Short mmCIF file of C-alpha atoms and ligand atoms in Angstrom, two decimals:
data_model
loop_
_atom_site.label_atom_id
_atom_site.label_comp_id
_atom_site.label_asym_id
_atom_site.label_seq_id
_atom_site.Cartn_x
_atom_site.Cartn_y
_atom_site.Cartn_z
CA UNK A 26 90.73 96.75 80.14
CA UNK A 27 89.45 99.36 77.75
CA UNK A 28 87.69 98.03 74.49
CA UNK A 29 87.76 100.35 71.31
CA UNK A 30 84.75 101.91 72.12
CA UNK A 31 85.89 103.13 75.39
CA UNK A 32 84.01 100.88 77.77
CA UNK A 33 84.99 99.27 80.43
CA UNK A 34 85.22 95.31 80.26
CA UNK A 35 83.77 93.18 82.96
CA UNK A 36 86.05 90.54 84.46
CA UNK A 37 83.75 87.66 82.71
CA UNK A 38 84.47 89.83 79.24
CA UNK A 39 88.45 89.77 80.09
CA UNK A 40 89.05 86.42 80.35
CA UNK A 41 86.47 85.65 77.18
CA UNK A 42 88.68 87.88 74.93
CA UNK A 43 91.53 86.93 76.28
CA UNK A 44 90.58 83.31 75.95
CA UNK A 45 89.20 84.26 71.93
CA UNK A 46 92.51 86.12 71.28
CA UNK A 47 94.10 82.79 72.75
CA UNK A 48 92.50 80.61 70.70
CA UNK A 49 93.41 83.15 67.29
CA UNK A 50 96.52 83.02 67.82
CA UNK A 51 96.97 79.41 68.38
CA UNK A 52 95.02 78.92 65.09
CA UNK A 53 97.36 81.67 63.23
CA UNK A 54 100.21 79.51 64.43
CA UNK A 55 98.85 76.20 62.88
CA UNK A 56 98.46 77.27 59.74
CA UNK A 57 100.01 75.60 56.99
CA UNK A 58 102.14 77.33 55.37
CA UNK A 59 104.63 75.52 54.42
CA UNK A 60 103.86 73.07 51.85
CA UNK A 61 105.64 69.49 52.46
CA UNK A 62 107.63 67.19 50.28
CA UNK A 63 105.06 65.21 48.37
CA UNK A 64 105.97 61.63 49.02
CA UNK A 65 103.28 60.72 51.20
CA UNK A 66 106.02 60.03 54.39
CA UNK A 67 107.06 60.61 57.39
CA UNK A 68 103.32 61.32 58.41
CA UNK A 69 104.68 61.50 61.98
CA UNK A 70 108.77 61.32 63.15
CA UNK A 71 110.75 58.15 61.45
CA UNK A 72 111.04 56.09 64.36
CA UNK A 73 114.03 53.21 64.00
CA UNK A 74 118.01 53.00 64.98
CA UNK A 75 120.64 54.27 62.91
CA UNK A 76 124.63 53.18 63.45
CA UNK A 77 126.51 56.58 63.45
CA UNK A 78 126.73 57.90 66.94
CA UNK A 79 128.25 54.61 68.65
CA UNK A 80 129.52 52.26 65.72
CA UNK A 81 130.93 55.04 63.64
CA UNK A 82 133.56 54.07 60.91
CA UNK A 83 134.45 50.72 62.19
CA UNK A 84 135.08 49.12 59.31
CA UNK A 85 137.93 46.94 61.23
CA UNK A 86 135.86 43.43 61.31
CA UNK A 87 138.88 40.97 61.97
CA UNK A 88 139.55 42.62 65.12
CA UNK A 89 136.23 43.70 65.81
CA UNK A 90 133.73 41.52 64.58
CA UNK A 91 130.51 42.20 66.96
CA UNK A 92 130.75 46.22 66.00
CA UNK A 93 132.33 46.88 62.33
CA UNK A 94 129.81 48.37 59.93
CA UNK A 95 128.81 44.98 58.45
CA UNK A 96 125.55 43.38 57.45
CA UNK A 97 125.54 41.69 60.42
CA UNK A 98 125.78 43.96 62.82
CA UNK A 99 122.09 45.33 60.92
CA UNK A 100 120.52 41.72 60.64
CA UNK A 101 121.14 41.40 64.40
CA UNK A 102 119.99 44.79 65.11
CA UNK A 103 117.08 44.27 63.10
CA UNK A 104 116.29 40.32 64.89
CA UNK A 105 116.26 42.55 68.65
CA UNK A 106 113.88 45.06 66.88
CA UNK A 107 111.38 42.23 67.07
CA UNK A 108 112.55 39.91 69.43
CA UNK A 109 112.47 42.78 72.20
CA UNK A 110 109.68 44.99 71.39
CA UNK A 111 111.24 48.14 69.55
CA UNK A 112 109.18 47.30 66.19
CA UNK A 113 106.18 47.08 68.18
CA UNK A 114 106.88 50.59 70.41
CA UNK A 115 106.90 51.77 66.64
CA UNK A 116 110.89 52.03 65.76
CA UNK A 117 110.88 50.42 62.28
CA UNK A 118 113.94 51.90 60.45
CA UNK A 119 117.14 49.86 60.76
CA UNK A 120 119.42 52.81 58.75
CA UNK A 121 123.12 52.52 57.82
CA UNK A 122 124.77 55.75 57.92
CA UNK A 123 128.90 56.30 56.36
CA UNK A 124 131.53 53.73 55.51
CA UNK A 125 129.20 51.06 53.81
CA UNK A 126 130.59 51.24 50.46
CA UNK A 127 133.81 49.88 48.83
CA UNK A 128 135.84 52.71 48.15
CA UNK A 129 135.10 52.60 44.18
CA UNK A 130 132.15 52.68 42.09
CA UNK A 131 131.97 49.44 39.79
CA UNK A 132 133.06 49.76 36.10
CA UNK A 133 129.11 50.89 35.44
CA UNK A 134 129.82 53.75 37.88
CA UNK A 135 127.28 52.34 40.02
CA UNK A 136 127.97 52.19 43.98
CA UNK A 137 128.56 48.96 45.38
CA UNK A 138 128.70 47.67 49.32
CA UNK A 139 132.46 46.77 50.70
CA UNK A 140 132.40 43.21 49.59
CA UNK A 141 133.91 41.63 52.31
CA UNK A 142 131.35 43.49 55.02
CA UNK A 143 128.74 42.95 53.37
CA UNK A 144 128.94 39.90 51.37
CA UNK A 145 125.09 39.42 50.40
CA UNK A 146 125.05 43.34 48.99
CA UNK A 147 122.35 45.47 50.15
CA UNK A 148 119.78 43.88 48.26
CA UNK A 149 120.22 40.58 50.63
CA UNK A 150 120.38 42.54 53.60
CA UNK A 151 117.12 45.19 52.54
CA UNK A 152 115.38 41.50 51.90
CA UNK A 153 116.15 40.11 55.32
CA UNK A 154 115.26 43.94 56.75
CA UNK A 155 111.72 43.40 55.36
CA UNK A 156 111.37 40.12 55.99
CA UNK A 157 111.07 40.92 59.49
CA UNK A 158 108.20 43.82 59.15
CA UNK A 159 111.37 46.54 59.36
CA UNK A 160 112.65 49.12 56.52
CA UNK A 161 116.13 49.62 55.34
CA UNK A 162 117.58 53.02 55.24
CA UNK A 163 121.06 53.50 53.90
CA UNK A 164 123.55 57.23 53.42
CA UNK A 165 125.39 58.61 50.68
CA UNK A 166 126.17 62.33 49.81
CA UNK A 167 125.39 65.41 47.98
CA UNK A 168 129.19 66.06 47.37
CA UNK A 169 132.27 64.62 45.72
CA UNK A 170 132.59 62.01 48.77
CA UNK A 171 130.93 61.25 51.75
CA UNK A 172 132.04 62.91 55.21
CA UNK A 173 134.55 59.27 55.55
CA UNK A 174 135.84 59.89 52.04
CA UNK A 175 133.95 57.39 50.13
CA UNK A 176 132.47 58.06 46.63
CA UNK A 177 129.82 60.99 46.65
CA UNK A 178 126.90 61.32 44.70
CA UNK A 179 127.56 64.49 42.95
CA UNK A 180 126.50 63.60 39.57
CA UNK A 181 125.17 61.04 39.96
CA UNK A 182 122.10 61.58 41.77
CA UNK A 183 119.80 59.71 38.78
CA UNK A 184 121.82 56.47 39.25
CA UNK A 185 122.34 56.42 42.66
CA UNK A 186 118.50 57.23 44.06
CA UNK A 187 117.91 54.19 40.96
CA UNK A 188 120.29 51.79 42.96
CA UNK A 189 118.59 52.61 45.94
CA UNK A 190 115.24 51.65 45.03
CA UNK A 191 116.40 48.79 42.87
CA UNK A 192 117.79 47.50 46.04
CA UNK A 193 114.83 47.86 48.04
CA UNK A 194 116.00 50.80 49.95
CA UNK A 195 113.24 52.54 52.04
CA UNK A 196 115.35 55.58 53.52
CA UNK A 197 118.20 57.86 52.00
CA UNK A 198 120.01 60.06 55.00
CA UNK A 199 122.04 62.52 52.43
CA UNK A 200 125.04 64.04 53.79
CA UNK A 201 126.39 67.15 52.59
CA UNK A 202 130.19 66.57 53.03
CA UNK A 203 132.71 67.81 49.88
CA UNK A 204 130.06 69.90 48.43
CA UNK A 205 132.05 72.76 46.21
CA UNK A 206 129.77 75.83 46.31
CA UNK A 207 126.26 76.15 48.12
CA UNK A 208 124.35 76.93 45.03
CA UNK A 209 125.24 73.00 44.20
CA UNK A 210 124.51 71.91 47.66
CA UNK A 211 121.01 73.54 46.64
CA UNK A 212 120.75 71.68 43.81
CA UNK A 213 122.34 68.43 44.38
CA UNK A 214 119.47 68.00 47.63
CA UNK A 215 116.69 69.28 45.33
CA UNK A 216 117.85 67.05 42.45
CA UNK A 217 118.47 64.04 44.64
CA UNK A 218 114.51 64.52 46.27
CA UNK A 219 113.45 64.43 43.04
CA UNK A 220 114.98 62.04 41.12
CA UNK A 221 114.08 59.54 44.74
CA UNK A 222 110.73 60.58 43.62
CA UNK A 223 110.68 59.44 39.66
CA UNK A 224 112.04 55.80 40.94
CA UNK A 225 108.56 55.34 42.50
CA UNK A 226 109.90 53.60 45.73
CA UNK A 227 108.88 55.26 48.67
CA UNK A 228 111.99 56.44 50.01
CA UNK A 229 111.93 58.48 53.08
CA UNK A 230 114.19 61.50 52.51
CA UNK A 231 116.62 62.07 55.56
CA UNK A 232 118.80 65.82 54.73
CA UNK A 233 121.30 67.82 56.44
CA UNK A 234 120.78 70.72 53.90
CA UNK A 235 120.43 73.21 56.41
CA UNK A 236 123.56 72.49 58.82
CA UNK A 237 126.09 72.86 55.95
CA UNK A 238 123.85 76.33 54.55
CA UNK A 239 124.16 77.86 58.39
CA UNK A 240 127.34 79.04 58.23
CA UNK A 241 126.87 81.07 55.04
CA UNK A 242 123.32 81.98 55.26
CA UNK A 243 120.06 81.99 57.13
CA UNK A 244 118.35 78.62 55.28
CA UNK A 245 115.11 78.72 53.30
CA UNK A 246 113.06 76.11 55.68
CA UNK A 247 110.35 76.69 53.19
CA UNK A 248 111.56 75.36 50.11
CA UNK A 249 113.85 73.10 52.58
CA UNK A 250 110.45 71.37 53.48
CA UNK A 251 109.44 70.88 49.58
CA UNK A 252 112.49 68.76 49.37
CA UNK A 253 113.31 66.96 52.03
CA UNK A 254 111.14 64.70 55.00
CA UNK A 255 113.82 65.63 57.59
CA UNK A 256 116.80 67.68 57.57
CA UNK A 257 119.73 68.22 60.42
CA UNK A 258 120.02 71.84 61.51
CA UNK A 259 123.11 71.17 63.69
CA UNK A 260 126.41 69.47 64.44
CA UNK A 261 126.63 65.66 65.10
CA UNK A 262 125.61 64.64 68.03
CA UNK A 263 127.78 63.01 71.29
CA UNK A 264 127.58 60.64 73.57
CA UNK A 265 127.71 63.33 76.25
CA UNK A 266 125.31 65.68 78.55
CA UNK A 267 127.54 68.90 76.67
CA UNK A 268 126.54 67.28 73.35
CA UNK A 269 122.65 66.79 74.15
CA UNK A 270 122.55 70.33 75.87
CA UNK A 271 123.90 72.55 73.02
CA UNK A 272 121.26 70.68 70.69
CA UNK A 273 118.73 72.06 73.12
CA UNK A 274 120.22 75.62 73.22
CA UNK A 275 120.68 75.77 69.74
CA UNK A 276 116.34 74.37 69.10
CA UNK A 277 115.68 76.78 71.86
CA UNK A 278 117.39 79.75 70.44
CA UNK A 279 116.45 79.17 66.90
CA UNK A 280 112.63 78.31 67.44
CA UNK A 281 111.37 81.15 65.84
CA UNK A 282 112.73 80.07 62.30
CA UNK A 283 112.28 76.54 62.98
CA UNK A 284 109.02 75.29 64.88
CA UNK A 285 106.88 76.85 62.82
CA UNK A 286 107.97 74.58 59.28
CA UNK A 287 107.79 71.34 61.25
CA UNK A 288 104.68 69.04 60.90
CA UNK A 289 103.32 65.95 58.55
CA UNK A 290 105.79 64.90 56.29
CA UNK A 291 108.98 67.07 56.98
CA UNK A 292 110.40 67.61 60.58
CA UNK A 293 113.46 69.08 62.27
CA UNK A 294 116.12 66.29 62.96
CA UNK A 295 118.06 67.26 66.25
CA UNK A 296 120.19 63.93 65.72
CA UNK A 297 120.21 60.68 67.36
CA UNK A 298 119.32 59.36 70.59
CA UNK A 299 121.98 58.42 72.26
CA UNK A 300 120.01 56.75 75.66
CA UNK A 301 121.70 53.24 76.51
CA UNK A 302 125.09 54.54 75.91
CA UNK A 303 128.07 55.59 78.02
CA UNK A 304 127.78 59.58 78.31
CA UNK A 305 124.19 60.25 79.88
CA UNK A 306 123.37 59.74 83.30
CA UNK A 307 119.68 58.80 84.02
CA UNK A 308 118.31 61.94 84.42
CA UNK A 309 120.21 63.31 81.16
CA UNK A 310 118.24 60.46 79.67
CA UNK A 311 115.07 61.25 80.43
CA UNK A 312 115.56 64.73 79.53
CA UNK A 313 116.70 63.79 75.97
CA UNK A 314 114.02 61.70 75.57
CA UNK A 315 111.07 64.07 76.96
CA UNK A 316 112.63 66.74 75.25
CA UNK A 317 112.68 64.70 71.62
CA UNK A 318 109.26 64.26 71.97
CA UNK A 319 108.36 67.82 72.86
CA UNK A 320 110.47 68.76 69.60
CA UNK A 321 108.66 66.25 67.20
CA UNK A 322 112.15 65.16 66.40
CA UNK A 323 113.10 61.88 64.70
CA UNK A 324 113.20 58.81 67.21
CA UNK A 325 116.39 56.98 65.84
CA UNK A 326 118.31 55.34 68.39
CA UNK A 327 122.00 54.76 67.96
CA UNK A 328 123.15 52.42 70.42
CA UNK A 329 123.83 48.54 71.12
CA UNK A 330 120.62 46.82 70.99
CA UNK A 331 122.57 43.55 72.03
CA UNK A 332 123.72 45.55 75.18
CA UNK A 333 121.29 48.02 76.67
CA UNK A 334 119.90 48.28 80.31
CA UNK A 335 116.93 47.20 81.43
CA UNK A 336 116.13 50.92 82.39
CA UNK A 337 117.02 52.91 79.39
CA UNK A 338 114.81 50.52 77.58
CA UNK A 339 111.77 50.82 79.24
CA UNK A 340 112.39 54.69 78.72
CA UNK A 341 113.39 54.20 74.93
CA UNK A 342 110.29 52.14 74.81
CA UNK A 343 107.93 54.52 76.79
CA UNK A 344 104.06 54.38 74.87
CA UNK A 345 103.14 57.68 76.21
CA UNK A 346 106.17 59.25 75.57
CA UNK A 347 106.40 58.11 71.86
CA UNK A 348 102.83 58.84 71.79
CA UNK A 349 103.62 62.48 72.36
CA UNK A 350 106.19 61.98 70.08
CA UNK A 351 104.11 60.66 67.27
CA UNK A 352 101.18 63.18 67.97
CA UNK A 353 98.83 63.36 64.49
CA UNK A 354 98.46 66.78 64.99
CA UNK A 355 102.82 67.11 64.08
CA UNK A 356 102.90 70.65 65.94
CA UNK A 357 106.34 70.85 67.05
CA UNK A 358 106.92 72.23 70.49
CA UNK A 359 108.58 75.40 71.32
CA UNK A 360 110.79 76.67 74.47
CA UNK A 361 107.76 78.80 76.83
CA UNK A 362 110.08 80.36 79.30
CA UNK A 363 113.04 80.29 81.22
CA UNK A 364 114.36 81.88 84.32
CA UNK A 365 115.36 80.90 87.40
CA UNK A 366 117.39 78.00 85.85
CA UNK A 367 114.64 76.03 84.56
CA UNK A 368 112.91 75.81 81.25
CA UNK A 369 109.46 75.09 80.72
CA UNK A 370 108.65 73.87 77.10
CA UNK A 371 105.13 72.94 75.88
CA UNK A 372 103.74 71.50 72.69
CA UNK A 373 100.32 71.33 71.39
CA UNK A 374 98.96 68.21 70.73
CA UNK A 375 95.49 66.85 69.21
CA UNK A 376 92.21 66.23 71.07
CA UNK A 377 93.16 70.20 72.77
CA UNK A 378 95.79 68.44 75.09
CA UNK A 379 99.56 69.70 75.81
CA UNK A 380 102.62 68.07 76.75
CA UNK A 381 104.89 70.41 78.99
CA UNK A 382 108.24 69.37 80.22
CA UNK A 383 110.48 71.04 82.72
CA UNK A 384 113.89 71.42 82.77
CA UNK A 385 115.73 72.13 85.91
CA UNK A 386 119.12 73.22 84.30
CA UNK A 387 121.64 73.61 87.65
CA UNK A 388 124.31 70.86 87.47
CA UNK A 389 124.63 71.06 91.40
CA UNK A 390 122.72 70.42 94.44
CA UNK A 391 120.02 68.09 94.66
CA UNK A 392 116.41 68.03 93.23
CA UNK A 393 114.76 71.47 93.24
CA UNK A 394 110.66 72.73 93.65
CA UNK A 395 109.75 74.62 90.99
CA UNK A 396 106.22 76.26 90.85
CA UNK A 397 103.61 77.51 87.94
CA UNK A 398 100.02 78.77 87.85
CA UNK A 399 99.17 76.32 85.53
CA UNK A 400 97.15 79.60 83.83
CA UNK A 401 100.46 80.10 81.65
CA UNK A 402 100.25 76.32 80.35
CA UNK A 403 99.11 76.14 76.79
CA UNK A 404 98.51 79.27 75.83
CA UNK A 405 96.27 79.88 78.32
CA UNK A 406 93.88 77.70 76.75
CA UNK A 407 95.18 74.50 77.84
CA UNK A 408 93.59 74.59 81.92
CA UNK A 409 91.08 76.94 81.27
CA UNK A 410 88.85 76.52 82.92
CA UNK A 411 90.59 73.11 84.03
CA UNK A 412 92.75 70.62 82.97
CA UNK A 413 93.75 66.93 83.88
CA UNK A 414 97.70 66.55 84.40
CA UNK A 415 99.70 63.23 84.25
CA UNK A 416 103.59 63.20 84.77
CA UNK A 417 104.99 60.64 82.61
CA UNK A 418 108.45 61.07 83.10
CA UNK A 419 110.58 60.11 85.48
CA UNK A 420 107.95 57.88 86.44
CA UNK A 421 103.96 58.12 85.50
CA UNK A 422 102.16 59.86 88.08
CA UNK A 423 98.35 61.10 88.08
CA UNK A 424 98.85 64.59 89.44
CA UNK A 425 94.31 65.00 89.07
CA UNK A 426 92.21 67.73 88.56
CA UNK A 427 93.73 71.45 88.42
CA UNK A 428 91.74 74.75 88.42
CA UNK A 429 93.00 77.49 86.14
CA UNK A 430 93.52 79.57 89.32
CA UNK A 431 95.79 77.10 90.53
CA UNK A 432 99.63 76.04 90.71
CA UNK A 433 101.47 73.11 90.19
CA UNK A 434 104.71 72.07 91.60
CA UNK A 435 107.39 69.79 90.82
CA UNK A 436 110.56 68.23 91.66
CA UNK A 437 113.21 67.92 89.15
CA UNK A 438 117.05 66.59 89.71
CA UNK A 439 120.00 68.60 88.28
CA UNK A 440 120.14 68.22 84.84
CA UNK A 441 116.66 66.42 84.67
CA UNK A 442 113.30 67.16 83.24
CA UNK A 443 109.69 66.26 84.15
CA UNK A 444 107.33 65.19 81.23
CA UNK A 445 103.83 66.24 81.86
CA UNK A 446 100.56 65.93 79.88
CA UNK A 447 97.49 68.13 80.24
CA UNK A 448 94.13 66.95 78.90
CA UNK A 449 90.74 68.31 79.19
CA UNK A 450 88.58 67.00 81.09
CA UNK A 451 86.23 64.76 79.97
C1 GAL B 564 128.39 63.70 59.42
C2 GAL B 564 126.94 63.52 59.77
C3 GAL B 564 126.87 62.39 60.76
C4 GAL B 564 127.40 61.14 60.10
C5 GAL B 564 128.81 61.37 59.56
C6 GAL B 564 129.29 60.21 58.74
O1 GAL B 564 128.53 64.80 58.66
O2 GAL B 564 126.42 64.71 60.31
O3 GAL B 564 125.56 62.21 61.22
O4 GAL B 564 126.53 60.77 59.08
O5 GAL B 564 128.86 62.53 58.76
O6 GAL B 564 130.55 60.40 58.20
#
């Protein structure tokens, strides 16, 4: 290399400036500049389990008792969030999502719970929530009517975020169904963030702002982030591998306009997690749930907490995973490379350590060896001059002490991922 002045560097100089530029960069990248909705929430990903994905609109409870939107399907969700160890793996939302309400306002225009499905009202049920050390998050929308058809908020954004709180509501997810124009999809989110703010309540603010703007234009994640503590970016998720795998296209192919906004207090929502359902095979599961974490995304389960395997819930309730999820230092990780059909993604986390998860995308064959000098790891900072690596996922695995010199190999399944973290040593 040839500095300005014309000399040559020594090797020793090299890596030094390479390591300095290293280290500039990854402190141009964490800077702040996006200023975050002011609510004091969301500090790290809202962790808890939210009814869309597999209960849907079942609002048929004669027929189907055990899995209409009802209260009871949430006070039994919300008993197994204690009795079996989600609340204390940190999932503490129970949210509903569409089809709660009666199909009218009341004669005070205020909205009001289907009476027959939820007998005790929301205030009953946000009482029991809390009674068990859980929060209560409910869903309404920006537009005319929610995405089921029943009564939007669209002007009535004071009243509504004032029911809410009055109820004891601790989470809004705001939809952005029937919205007329985009200049009042705008508005409606920003006057819906705001008025959630003058009740006082701290309500965790859940939008989808950005997934209806997409199609018209390139969304401001800045001002996005004033607003809003988390906000979808793309379509509803399945309960299937295609499902799970355009999310990750879509993050990967986006990253430059969206990793960037994400930390403390407003993060990118790539939908549920849908582990402990029908669609996913085990390795699918472990790749949504490594890959959640390395995307600082939103932990809300939708699934059957009555009827869940033994597996997917040790992986739902993996510490180290979550811990990478719930990282204090809220950088959101970012798609490093891919050829060869794998990915490798990294995140930084605090304390100088990484978590790095690989991807081995072929759908055919059987597991595959896939090799790195573990030089290109975290920015080049992150084994330099050595580094500690532990696979956590599929299972935890101390993999010891690597040089920066050297490589490290692993085995991944089709469709699978490995979930590694890299420390310093102490
Ligand atoms: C969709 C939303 C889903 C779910 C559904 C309810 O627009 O993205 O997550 O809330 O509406 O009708």
């Amino acid at each position: 290399m040839i500095t300005m002045t014309g000399k040559l560097m020594s090797r020793g100089q090299r890596l030094g400036c390479v390591l300095a530029l290293s280290v500039l960069a990854l402190f141009l990248r964490g800077v702040p500049w996006a200023r975050a909705l002011d609510n004091g929430l969301a500090m790290t990903p809202t962790m808890g389990w939210l009814h869309w994905e597999r209960f849907m609109c079942n609002i048929d409870c004669k027929e189907e008792p055990d899995s209409c939107v009802s209260e009871q399907l949430f006070m039994q969700m919300a008993d197994l969030m204690v009795s079996d160890g989600w609340k204390d793996a940190g999932y503490q939302y129970i949210c509903i999502d569409d089809c709660w309400m009666a199909s009218t306002r009341d004669s005070n225009g205020n909205l009001q719970a289907d009476p027959m499905r939820f007998p005790g009202g929301i205030r009953r049920l946000a009482n029991y929530v809390h009674s068990k050390g859980l929060k209560l998050g409910i869903y309404a929308d920006v537009g005319n009517k929610t995405c089921a058809g029943y009564p939007g908020s669209f002007g009535y954004y004071d009243i509504d975020a004032k029911t809410f709180a009055d109820w004891g509501v601790d989470l809004l997810k705001f939809d952005g169904c029937y919205c007329d124009s985009l200049e009042h999809l705008a508005d409606g989110y920003k006057q819906m963030s705001l008025a959630l703010n003058r009740t006082s309540r701290s309500i965790v603010y859940s939008c989808e702002w950005p997934l209806y703007m997409w199609p018209f234009r390139k969304p401001n994640y800045t001002e996005i982030r004033q607003y809003c503590n988390h906000w979808r970016n793309f379509g509803d998720i399945f309960d299937s591998w295609q499902s799970v795998k355009s999310i990750l296209d879509w993050s990967s192919s986006n990253q430059d306009t969206i990793v960037d906004v994400a930390g403390p207090g407003g993060w990118n929502d790539p939908d549920m997690l849908v582990i402990g359902n029908y669609g996913l095979s085990w390795d699918q599961q472990v790749t949504q749930m490594a890959l959640w974490a390395i995307m600082a995304a939103p932990l809300l389960m939708s699934n059957d907490l009555r009827h869940i395997s033994p597996q997917a819930k040790v992986l739902l309730q993996n510490k180290y995973v979550i811990a990478i999820n719930q990282d204090p230092l809220g950088k959101q990780g970012y798609r490093l490379r891919k050829e060869d059909n794998f990915e490798v993604w990294e995140r930084p986390l605090s304390s100088l350590a990484w978590a790095v998860a690989i991807r081995n995308l072929l759908e055919i064959g059987g597991p595959r060896s896939h090799t790195i000098s573990v030089v290109f790891l975290g920015r080049s900072v992150a084994c330099n001059p050595a580094c500690l690596i532990t696979q956590l996922l599929p299972v935890k695995k101390e993999l010891g002490l690597f040089e920066w010199t050297s490589t490290l190999k692993t085995r991944i399944n089709p469709t699978g991922t490995v979930l590694l973290q890299i420390k310093k040593p102490s």
